[in-house]
Coordinates of C-alpha atoms in Angstrom, one line a residue:
X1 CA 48.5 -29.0 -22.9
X2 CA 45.2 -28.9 -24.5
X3 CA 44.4 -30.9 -27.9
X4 CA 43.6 -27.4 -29.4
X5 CA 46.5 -25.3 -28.8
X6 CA 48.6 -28.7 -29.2
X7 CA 51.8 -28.0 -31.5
X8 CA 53.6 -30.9 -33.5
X9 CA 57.2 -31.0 -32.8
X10 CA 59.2 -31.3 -36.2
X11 CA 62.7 -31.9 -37.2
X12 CA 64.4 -28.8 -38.7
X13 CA 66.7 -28.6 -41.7
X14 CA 69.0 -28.1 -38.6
X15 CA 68.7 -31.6 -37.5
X16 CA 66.9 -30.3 -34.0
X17 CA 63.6 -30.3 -33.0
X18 CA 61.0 -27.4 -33.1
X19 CA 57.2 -26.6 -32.4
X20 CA 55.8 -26.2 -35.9
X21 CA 53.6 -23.5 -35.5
X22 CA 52.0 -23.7 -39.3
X23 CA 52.6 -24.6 -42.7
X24 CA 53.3 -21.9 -45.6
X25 CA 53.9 -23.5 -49.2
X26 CA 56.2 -26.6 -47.4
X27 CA 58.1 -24.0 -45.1
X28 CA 57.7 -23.4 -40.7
X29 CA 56.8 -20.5 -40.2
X30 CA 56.2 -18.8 -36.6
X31 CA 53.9 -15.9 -37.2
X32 CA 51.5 -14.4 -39.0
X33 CA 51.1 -10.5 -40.0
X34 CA 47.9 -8.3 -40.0
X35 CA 47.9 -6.7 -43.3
X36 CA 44.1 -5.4 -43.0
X37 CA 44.8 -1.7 -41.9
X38 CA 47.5 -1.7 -45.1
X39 CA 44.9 0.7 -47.0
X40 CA 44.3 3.0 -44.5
X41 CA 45.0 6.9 -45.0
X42 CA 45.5 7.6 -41.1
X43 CA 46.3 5.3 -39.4
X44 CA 47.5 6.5 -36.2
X45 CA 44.6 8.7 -35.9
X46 CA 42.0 5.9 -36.3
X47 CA 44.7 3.5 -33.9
X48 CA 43.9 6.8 -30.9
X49 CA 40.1 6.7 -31.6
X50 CA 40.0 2.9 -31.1
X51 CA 42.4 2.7 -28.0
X52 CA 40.5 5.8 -26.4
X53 CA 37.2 3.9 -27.1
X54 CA 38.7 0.7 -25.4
X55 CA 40.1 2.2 -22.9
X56 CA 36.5 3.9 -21.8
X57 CA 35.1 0.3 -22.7
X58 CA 37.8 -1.7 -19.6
X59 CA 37.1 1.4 -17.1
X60 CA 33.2 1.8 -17.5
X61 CA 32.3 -2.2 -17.6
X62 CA 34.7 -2.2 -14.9
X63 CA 33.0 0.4 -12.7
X64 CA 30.0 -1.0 -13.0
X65 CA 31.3 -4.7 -11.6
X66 CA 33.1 -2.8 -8.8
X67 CA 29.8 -0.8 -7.9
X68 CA 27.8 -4.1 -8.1
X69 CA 30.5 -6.1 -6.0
X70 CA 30.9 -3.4 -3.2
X71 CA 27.1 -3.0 -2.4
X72 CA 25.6 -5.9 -1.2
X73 CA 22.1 -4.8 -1.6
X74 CA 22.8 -5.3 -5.1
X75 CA 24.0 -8.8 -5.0
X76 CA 20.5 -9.8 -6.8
X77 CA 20.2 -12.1 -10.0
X78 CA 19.5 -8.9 -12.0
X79 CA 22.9 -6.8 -11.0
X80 CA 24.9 -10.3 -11.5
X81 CA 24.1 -10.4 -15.1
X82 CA 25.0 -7.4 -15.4
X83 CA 28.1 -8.1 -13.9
X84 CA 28.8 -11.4 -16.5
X85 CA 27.8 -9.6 -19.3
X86 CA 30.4 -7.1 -18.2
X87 CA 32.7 -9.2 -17.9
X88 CA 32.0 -10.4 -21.8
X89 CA 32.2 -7.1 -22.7
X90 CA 35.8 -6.6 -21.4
X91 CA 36.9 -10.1 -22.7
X92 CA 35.1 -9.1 -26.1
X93 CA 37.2 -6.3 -26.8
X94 CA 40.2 -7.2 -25.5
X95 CA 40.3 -10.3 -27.8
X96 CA 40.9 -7.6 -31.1
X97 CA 41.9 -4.2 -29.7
X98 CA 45.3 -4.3 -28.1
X99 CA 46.3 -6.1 -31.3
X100 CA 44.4 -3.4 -33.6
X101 CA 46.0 -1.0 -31.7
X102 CA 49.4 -2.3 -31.9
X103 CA 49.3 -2.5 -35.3
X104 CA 48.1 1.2 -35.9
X105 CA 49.7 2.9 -33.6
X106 CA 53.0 1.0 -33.0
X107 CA 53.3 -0.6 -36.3
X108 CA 54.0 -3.8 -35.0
X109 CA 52.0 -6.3 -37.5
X110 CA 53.5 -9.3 -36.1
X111 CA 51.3 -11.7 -34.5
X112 CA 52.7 -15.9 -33.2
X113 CA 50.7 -18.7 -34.8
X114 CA 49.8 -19.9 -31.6
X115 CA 48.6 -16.0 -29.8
X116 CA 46.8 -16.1 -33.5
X117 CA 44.8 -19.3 -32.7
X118 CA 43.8 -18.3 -29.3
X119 CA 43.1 -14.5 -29.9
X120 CA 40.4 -16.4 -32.1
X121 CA 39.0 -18.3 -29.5
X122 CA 38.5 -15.9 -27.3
X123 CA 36.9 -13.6 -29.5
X124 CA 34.3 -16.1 -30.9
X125 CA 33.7 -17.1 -27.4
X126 CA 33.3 -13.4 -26.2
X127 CA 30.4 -13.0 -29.9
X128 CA 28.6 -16.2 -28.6
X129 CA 28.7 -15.3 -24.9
X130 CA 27.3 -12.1 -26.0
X131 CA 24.4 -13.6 -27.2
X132 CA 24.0 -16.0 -24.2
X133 CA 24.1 -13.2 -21.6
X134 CA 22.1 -10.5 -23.5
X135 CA 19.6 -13.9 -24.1
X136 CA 19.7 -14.8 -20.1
X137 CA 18.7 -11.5 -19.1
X138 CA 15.7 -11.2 -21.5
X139 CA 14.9 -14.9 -19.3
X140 CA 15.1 -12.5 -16.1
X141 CA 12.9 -9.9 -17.1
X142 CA 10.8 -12.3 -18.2
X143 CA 10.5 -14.0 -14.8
X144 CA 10.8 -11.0 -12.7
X145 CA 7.5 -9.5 -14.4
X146 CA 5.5 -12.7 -15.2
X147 CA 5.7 -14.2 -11.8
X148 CA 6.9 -11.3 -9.3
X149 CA 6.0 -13.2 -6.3
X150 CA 8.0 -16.2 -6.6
X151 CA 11.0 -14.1 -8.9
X152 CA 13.4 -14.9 -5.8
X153 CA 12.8 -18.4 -5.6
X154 CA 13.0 -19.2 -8.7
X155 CA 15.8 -17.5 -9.8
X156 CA 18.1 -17.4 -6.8
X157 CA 22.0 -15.8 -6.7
X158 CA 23.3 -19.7 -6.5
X159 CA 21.1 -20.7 -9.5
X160 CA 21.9 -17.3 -11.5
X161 CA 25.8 -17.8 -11.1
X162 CA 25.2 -22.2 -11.9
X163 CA 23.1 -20.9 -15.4
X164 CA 26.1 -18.8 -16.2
X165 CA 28.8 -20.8 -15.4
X166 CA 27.0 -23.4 -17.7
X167 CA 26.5 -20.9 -20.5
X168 CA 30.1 -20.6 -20.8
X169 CA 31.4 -24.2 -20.6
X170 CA 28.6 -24.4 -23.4
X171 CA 29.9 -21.2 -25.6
X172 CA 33.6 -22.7 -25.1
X173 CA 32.3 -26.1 -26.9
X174 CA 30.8 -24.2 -29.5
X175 CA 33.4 -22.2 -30.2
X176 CA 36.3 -25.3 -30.1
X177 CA 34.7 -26.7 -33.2
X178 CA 36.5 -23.3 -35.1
X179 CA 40.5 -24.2 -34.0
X180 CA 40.0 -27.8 -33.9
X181 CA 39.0 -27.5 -37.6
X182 CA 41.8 -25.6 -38.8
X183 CA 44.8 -26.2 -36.7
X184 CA 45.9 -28.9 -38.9
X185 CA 45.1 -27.2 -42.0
X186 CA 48.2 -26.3 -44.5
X187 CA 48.9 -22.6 -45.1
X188 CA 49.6 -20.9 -48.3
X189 CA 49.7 -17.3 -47.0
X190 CA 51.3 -15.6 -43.9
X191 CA 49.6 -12.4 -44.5
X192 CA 46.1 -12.2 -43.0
X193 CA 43.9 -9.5 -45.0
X194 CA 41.8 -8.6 -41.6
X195 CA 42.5 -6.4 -39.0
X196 CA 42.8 -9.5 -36.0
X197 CA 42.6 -12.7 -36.2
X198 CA 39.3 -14.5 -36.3
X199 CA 37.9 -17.5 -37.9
X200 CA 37.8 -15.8 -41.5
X201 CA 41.4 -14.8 -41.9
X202 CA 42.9 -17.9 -40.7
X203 CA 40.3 -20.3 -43.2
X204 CA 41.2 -17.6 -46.4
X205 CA 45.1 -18.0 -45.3
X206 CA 45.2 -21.9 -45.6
X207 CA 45.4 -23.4 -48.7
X208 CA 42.0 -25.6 -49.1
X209 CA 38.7 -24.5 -50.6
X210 CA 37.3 -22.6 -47.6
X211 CA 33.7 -23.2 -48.5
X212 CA 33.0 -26.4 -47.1
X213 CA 34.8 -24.7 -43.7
X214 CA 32.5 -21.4 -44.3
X215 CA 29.2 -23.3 -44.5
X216 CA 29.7 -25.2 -41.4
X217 CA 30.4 -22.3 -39.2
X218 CA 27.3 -20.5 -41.1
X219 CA 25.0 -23.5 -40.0
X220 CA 26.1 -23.1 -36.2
X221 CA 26.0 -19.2 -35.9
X222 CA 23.0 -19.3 -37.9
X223 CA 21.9 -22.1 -35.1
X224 CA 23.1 -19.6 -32.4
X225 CA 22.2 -16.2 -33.7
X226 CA 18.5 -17.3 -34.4
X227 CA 18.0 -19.6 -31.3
X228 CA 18.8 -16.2 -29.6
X229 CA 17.1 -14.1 -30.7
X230 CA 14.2 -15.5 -31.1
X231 CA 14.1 -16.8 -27.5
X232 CA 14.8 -13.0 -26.9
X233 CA 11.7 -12.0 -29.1
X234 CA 9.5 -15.1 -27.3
X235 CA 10.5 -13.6 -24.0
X236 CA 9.7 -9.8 -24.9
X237 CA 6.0 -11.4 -26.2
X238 CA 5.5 -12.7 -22.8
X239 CA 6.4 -9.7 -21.4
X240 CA 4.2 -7.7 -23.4
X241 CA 1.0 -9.9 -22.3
X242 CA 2.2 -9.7 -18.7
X243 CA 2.7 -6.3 -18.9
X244 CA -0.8 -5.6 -20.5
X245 CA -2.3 -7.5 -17.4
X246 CA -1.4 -5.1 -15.1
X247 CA -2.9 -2.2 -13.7
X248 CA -0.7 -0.3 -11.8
X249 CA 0.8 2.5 -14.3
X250 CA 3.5 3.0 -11.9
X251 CA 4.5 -0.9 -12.4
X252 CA 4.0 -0.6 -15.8
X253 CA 6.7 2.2 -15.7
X254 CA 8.8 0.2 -14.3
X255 CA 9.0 -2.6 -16.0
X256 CA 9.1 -0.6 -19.2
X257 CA 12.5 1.3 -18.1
X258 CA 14.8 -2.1 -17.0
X259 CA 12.9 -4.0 -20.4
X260 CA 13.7 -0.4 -22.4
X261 CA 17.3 -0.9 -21.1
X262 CA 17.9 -4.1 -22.4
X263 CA 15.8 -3.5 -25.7
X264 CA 19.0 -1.1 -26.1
X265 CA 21.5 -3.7 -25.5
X266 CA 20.0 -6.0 -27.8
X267 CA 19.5 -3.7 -30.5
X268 CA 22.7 -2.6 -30.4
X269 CA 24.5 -5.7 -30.8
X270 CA 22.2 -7.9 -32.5
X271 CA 21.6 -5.3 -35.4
X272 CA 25.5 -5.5 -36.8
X273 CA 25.4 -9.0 -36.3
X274 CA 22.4 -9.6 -38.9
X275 CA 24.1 -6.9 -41.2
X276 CA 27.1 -8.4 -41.0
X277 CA 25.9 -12.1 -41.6
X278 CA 22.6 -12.3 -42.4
X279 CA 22.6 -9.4 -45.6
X280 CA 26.1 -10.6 -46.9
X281 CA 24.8 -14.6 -46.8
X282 CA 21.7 -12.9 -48.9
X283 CA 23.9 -11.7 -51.2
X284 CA 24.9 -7.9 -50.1
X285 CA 28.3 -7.4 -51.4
X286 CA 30.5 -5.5 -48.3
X287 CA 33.9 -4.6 -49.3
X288 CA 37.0 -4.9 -47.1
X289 CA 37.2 -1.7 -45.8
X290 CA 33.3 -1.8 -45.0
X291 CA 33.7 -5.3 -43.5
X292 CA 36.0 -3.9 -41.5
X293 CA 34.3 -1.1 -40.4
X294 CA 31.6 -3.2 -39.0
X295 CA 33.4 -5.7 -37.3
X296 CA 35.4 -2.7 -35.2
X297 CA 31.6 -1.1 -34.6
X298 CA 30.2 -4.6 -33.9
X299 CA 33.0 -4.7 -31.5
X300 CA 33.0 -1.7 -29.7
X301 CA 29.6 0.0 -30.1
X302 CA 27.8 -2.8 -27.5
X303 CA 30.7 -2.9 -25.2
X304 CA 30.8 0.9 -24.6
X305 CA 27.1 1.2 -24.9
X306 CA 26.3 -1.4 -22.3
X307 CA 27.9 0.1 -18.8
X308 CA 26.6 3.1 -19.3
X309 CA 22.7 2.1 -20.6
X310 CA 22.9 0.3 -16.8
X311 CA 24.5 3.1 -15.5
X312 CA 22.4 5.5 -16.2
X313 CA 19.4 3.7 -16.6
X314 CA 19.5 1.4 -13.4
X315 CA 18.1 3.5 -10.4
X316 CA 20.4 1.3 -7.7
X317 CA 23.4 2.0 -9.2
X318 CA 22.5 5.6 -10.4
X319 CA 22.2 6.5 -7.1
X320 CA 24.9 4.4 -6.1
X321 CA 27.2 7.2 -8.4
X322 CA 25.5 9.9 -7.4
X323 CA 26.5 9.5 -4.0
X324 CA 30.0 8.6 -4.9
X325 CA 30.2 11.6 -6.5
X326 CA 29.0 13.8 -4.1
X327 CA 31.0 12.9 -1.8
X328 CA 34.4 13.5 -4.1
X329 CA 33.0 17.1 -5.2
X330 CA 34.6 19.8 -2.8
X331 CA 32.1 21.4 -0.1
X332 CA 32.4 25.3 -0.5

């Protein structure tokens, strides 16, 4: 049993021992209960849109691992990242939807203390692995059209799948600091006033000051989001030089449709992210429903955009569908 998810056994007015699972006001309590979908008009309507959206999310990220897996002339550094940031994708959304889902479609508002604490985990660790693949994959471009020559020594399958295996024993070490610090915490509130449970809801449900907790995650996402992205823009400078060097136009082409397909991905999640952190910590006032709003968007939009930017964009595994589907369609 790890020291995170640890619970402290207590003695109940029974006279018999329990797992505490959290404090509210001097009483035990066992769950908590998603009140943040409490204003909304529809809400089986928006609960179909967002299990629709996640269920095109799991089956495209998932089509493109199988496609990547099957066909060994794609088992190359490039198609693997692809594959791990799949993979985050998937674990991404599946850390909020089901419960989003359950709550707006089934009503079931109900979540355990302890499914709270490590839905939380796993969706910080999906945000920061986010970053670390989208960053990693700037780092291949980068060597792939700075130093095309030596691109398969350098970055070799075994070294790819080491450096990603080591990005996510780091992201789970970042992301432990956020349980460890409030698992012990006393709770005045059982109601959470998001839509899942992250970080934010569990801090605002306890019953200390939640500045001091605020400001310390703020100095390590601000430590992560900008370390990012700037290696990301550092990378895409390098690129640019490298790209200027050349004289081939049909290289240039080239390299401008697999960097234009990862410009996409990192637009699209990185520019909720600064919206959604960035603006407010400037002082941009967002109100529930808007804060909400984003977070579903900042969820979803790069998950579902993702498979299908490499789908459609990657000429391996365009073709790779093309053929699959040609060979399903019926021959007259």
């Amino acid at each position: 049993m790890t020291p995170i998810f640890s619970l402290v056994a207590v003695w109940t007015f029974e006279g018999q021992w329990n797992m505490s699972l959290g404090n509210v006001s001097g009483k035990i309590i066992h769950q908590f209960v998603i009140g943040g979908f409490d204003t909304l008009d529809r809400p089986l309507t928006v609960g179909i849109v967002i299990l629709c959206i996640y269920l095109l999310v799991m089956l495209s990220n998932l089509a493109n691992i199988c496609f990547i897996l099957h066909d060994k002339r794609l088992h190359k550094p490039m198609y693997l990242l692809i594959c791990n940031l799949a993979v985050v994708d998937m674990l991404y959304s599946s850390s909020a939807c089901p419960t989003m889902i359950g709550v707006l479609v089934a009503g079931d508002k109900a979540i355990a203390y302890v499914s709270c604490f490590i839905q939380m985990f796993v969706f910080h660790l999906g945000g920061v692995m986010e970053m670390f693949a989208i960053s990693v994959m700037a780092f291949d471009r980068l060597i792939a059209i700075s130093n095309p020559l030596r691109y398969q020594s350098i970055l070799t399958n075994v070294r790819t799948l080491v450096l990603t295996g080591a990005l996510w024993l780091v992201a789970c070490a970042f992301v432990a600091v956020m349980p460890a610090t409030v698992l012990s915490l006393p709770y005045c509130h059982s109601t959470l006033k998001y839509t899942f449970c992250d970080y934010a809801a569990l801090v605002r449900a306890t019953c200390v000051n939640p500045s001091y907790y605020f400001n310390m995650i703020t100095i390590i996402t601000f430590f992560l989001l900008f370390g990012t992205f700037c290696s990301i823009c550092l990378s895409y400078i390098w690129i640019i030089f490298a790209m200027v060097k050349m004289s081939s136009k049909n290289d240039k082409r080239k390299m401008y449709s697999t960097c234009f397909s990862h410009l996409i991905v990192v637009v699209c999640y990185y520019v909720p992210l600064f919206v959604r952190i960035v603006l407010t910590r400037l002082g941009v006032v967002l109100t529930l429903e808007e804060r909400h709003g984003l977070m579903i968007g900042a969820i979803l939009g790069p998950s579902l955009v993702n498979p299908f930017v490499y789908c459609f964009r990657t000429k391996e595994i365009k073709n790779k569908m093309l053929k699959m589907f040609n060979k399903v369609a019926p021959t007259e």
